[in-house]
Coordinates of C-alpha atoms in Angstrom, one line a residue:
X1 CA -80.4 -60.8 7.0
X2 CA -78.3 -64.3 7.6
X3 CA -77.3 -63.5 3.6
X4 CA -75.6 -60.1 4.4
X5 CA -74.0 -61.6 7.8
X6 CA -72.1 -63.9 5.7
X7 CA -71.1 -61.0 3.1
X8 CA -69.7 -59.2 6.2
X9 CA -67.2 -62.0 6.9
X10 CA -63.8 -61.1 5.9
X11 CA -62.7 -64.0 4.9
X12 CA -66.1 -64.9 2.9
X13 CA -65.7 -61.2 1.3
X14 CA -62.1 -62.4 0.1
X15 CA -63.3 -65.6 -1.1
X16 CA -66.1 -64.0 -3.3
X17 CA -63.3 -61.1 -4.4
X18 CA -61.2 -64.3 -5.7
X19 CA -64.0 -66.0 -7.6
X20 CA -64.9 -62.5 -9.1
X21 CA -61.2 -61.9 -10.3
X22 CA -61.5 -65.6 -12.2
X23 CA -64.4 -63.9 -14.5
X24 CA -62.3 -61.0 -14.9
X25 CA -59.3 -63.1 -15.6
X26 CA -61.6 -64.8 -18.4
X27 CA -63.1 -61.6 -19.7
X28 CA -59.4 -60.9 -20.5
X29 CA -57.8 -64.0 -22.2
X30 CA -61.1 -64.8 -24.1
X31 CA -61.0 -62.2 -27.1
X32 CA -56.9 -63.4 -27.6
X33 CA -57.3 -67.5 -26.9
X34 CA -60.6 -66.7 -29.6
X35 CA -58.7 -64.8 -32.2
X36 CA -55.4 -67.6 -31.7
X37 CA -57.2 -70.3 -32.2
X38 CA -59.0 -69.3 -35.4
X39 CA -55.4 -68.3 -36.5
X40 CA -53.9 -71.6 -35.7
X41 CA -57.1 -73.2 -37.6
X42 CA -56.5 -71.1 -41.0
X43 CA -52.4 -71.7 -40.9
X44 CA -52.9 -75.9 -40.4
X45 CA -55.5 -75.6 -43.3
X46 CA -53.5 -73.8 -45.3
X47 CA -50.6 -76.2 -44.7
X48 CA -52.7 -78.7 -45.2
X49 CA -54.0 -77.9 -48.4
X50 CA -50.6 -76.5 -49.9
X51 CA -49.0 -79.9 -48.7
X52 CA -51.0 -82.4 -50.0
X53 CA -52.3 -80.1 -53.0
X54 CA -55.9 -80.2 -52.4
X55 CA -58.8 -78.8 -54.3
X56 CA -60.5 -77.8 -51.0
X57 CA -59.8 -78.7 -47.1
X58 CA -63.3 -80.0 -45.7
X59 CA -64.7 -82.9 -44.1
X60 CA -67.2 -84.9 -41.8
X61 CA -67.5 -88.1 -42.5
X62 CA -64.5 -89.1 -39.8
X63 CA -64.9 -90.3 -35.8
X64 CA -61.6 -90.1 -33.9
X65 CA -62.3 -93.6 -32.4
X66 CA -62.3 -95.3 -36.4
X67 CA -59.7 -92.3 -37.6
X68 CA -56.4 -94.1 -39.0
X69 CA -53.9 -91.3 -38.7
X70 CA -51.8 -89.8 -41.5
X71 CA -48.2 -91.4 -39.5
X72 CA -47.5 -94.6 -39.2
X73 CA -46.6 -96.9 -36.1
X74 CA -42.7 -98.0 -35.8
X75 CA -41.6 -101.4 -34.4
X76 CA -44.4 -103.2 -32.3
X77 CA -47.0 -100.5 -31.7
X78 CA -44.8 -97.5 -30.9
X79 CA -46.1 -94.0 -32.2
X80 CA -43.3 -92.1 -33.4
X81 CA -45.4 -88.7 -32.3
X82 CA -44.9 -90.5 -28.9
X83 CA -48.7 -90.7 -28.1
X84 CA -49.5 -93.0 -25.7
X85 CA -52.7 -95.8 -27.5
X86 CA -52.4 -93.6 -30.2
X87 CA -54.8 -94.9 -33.2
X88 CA -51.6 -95.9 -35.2
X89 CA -50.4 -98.4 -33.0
X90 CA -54.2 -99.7 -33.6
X91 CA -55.2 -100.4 -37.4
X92 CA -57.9 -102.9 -37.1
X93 CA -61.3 -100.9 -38.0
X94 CA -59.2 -97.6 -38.7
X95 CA -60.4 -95.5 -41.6
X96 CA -58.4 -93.1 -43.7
X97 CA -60.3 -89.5 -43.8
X98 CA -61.9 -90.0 -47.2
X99 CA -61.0 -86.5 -47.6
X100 CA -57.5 -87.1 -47.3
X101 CA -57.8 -84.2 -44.1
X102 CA -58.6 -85.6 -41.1
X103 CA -55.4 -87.9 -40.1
X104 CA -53.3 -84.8 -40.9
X105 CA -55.2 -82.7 -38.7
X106 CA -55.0 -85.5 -35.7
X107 CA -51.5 -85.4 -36.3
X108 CA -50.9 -82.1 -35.8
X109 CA -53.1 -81.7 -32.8
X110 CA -50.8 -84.5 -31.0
X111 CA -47.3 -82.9 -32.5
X112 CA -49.0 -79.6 -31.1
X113 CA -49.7 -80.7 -27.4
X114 CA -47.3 -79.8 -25.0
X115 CA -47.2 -82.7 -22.5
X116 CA -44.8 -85.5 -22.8
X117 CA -46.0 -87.6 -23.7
X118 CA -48.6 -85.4 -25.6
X119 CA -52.2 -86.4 -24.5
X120 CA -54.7 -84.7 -26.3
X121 CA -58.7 -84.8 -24.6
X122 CA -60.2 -86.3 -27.4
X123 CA -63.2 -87.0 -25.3
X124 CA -63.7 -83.1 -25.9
X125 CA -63.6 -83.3 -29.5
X126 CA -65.9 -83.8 -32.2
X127 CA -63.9 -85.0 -35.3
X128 CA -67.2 -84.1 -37.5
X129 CA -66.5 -80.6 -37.1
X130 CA -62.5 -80.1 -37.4
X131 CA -62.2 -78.5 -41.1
X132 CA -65.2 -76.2 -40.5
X133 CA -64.9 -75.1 -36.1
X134 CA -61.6 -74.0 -34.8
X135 CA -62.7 -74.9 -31.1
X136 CA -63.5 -78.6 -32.2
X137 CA -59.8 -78.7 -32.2
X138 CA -58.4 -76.3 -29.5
X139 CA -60.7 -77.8 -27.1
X140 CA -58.5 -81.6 -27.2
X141 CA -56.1 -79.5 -25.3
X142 CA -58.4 -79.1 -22.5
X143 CA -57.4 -82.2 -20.4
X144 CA -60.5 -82.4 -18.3
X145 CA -64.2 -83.3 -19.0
X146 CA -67.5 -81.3 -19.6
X147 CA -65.8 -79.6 -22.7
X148 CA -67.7 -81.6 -25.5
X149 CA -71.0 -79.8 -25.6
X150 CA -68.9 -76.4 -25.9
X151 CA -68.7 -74.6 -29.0
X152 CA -66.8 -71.2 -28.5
X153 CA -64.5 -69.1 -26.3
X154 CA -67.6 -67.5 -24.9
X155 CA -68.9 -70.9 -23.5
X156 CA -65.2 -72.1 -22.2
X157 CA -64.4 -71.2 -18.6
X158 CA -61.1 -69.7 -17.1
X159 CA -59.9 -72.9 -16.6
X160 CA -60.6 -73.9 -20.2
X161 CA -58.9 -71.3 -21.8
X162 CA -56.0 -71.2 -19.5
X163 CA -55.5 -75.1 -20.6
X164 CA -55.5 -74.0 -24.3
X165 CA -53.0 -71.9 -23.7
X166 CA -50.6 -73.7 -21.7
X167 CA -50.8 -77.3 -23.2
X168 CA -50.7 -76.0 -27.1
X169 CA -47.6 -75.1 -28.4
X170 CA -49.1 -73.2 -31.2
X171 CA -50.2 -70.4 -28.4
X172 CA -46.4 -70.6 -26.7
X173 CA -45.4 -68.3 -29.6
X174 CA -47.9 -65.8 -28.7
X175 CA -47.0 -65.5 -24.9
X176 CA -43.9 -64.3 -23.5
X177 CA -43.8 -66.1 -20.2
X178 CA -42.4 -69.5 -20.3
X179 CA -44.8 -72.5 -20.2
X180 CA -42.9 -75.3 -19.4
X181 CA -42.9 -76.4 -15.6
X182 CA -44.0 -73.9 -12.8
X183 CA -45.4 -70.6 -14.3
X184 CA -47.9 -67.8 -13.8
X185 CA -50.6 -69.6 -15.8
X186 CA -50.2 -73.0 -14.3
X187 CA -50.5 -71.1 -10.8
X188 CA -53.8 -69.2 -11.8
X189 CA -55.2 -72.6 -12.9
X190 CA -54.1 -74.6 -9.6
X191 CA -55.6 -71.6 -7.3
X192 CA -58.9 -72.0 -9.5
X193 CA -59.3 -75.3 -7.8
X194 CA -58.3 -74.0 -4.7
X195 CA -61.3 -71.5 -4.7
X196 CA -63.7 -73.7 -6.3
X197 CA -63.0 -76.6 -4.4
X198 CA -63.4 -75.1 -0.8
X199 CA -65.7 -76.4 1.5
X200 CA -65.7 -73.5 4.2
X201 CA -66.0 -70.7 1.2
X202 CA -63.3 -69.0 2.6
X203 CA -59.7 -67.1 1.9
X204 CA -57.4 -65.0 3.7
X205 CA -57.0 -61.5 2.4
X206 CA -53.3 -62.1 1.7
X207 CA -54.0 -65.6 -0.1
X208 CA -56.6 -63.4 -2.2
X209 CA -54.4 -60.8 -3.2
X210 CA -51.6 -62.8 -4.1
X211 CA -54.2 -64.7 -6.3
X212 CA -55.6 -61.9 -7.6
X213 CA -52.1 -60.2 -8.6
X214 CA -50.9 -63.8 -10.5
X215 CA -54.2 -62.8 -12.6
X216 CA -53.0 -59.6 -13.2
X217 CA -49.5 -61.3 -14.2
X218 CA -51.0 -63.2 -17.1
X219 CA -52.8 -60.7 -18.4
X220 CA -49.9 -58.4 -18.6
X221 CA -47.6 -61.0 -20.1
X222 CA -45.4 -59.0 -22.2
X223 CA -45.3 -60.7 -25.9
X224 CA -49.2 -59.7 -27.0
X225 CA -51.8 -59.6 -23.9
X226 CA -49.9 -56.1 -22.3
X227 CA -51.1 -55.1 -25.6
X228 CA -54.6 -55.7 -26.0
X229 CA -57.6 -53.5 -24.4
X230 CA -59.7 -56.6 -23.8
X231 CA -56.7 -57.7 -21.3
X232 CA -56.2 -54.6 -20.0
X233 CA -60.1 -53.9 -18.8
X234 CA -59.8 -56.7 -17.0
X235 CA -56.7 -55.8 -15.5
X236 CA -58.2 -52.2 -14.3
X237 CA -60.9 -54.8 -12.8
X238 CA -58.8 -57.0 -10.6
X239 CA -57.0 -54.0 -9.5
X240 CA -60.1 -53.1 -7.8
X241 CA -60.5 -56.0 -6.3
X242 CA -57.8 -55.3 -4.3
X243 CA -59.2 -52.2 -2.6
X244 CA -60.2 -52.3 0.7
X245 CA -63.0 -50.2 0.0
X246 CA -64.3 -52.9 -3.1
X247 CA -68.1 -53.1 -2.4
X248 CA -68.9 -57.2 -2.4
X249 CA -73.1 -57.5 -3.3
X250 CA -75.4 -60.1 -3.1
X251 CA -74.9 -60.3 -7.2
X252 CA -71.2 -60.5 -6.8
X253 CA -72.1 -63.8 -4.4
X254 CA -74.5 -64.9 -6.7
X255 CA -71.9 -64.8 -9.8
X256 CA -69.4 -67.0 -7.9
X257 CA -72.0 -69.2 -6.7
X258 CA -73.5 -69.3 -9.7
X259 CA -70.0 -70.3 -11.7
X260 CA -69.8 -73.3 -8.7
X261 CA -73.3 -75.0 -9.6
X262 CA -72.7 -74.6 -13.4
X263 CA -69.4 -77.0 -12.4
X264 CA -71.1 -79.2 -10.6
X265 CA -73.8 -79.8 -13.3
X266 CA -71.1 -80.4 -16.0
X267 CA -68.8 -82.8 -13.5
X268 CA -71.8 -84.7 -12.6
X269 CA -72.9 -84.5 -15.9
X270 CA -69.6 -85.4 -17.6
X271 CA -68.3 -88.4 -14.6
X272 CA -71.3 -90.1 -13.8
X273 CA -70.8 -93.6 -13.0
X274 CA -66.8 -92.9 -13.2
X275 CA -66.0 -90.4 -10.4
X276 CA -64.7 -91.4 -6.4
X277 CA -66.3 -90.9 -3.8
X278 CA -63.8 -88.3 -2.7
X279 CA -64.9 -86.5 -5.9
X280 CA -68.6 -87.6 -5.0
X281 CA -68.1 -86.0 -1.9
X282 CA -66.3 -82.7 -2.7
X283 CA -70.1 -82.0 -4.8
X284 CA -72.0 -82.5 -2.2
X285 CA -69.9 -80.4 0.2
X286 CA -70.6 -77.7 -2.5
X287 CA -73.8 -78.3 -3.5
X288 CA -74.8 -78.0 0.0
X289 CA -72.5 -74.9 0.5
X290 CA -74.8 -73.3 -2.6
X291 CA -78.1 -74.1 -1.4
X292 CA -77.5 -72.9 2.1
X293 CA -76.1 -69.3 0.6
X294 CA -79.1 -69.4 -1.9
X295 CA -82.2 -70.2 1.1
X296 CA -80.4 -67.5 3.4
X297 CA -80.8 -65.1 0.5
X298 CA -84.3 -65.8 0.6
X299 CA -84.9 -65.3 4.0

């Protein structure tokens, strides 16, 4: 009974409908941020066979902590690619890719990354798998933790994906919307942590629609998404959302809720011994937060 009390709160009801339209939003970008990225993976083998006129392109023999990189540093440990501790500025133990592979593809993943200075995750990466896994490279340009165990677009979360997107340049000719400073996918991302980060699990109806309708704004972005069913689906989803009249169950709770522990285990998991205690806090505020729902559903 104290399970379907909370589901009657408006404000919960919005909060749930928010974290619902965050899987929708996912089901939509995953089938293009998949097929992209094995794209950008075949064109930068290609290139890199054609350029350096190689037999074949494979490898994984290299680590990216020992990997000396195809560019060289200029003046006193300055990286021309404008990476900041870049492996260039750092040849003591460095190893050239045996291959002849691997520093070309760490140099195109930095000359790809849209920050300034570009920052790939490497922490996300294993360099074993570049010549044979497309998402061993796309996920460097996820810059947060819990990535490295990941191994496809299926097992990448909203967040994830929407990084790929907006912090590899390769993907900016694919999407019409402008990704440098404020934009629609920067937004989505931003109220991600908003939902996932509250403590009260709550959000006013006009806070969840305007969320909800920035999801919809992605996944209509007019260069290839507006295009594909996938995107679309999920479109037809989130507009449903948005009705008054949009049944909220106990499995729809247990989805979000479910999303929340699974990013709990992989913060914990991914910053133990390194995060604040702010950030050791937030958990617990939303570990607690779970477990309450989950006993009252018992009940």
């Amino acid at each position: 009974m104290a399970h379907q009390l909370q589901l009657e709160k408006e404000r919960y009801r919005q909060w749930v409908k928010a974290g619902l339209g965050l899987g929708y939003l996912k089901e939509g970008i995953e089938p293009f941020c998949d097929d992209v990225t094995k794209q950008q993976h075949k064109d930068e083998l290609n290139n890199i066979q054609q350029s350096k006129n190689l037999p074949t392109v494979t490898c994984g023999q290299c680590a990216v902590r020992t990997l000396k990189p195809d560019h060289l540093k200029i003046g006193n440990k300055q990286c021309p690619l404008g990476q900041a501790n870049c492996n260039c500025c750092y040849t003591s133990g460095k190893i050239a890719c045996p291959n002849n592979v691997c520093g070309a593809i760490y140099d195109n993943i930095i000359t790809n990354h849209a920050s300034t200075p570009p920052a790939p995750y490497w922490k996300n990466t294993q360099t074993q798998q570049w010549t044979g896994d497309s998402w061993s490279i796309a996920k460097c340009f996820i810059n947060a933790p819990g990535y490295d165990q990941k191994t496809s677009a299926a097992d990448i979360d909203c967040t994830g994906l929407l990084h790929v997107i907006i912090n590899n340049k390769y993907f900016h000719n694919h999407i019409q919307c402008n990704l440098a400073g404020s934009n629609v996918f920067s937004k989505v991302t931003q109220y991600r942590n908003e939902i996932f980060h509250s403590s009260t699990m709550e959000l006013e109806k006009t806070d969840a629609s305007n969320y909800i309708d920035d999801m919809i704004a992605v996944l209509k972005d007019g260069k290839e998404l507006i295009d594909r069913k996938d995107a679309q689906d999920a479109v037809k989803k989130l507009e449903e959302l948005k009705n008054d009249d949009f049944i909220i169950t106990t499995e729809n709770m247990e989805k979000v809720l479910g999303d929340i522990r699974e990013e709990i285990w992989n913060i914990r998991k991914s910053t133990e011994g390194l995060a604040t205690k702010d950030d050791c806090d937030d958990l617990k505020i939303k570990y607690l937060h779970w477990n309450f729902s989950c006993l009252n559903k018992r009940r």
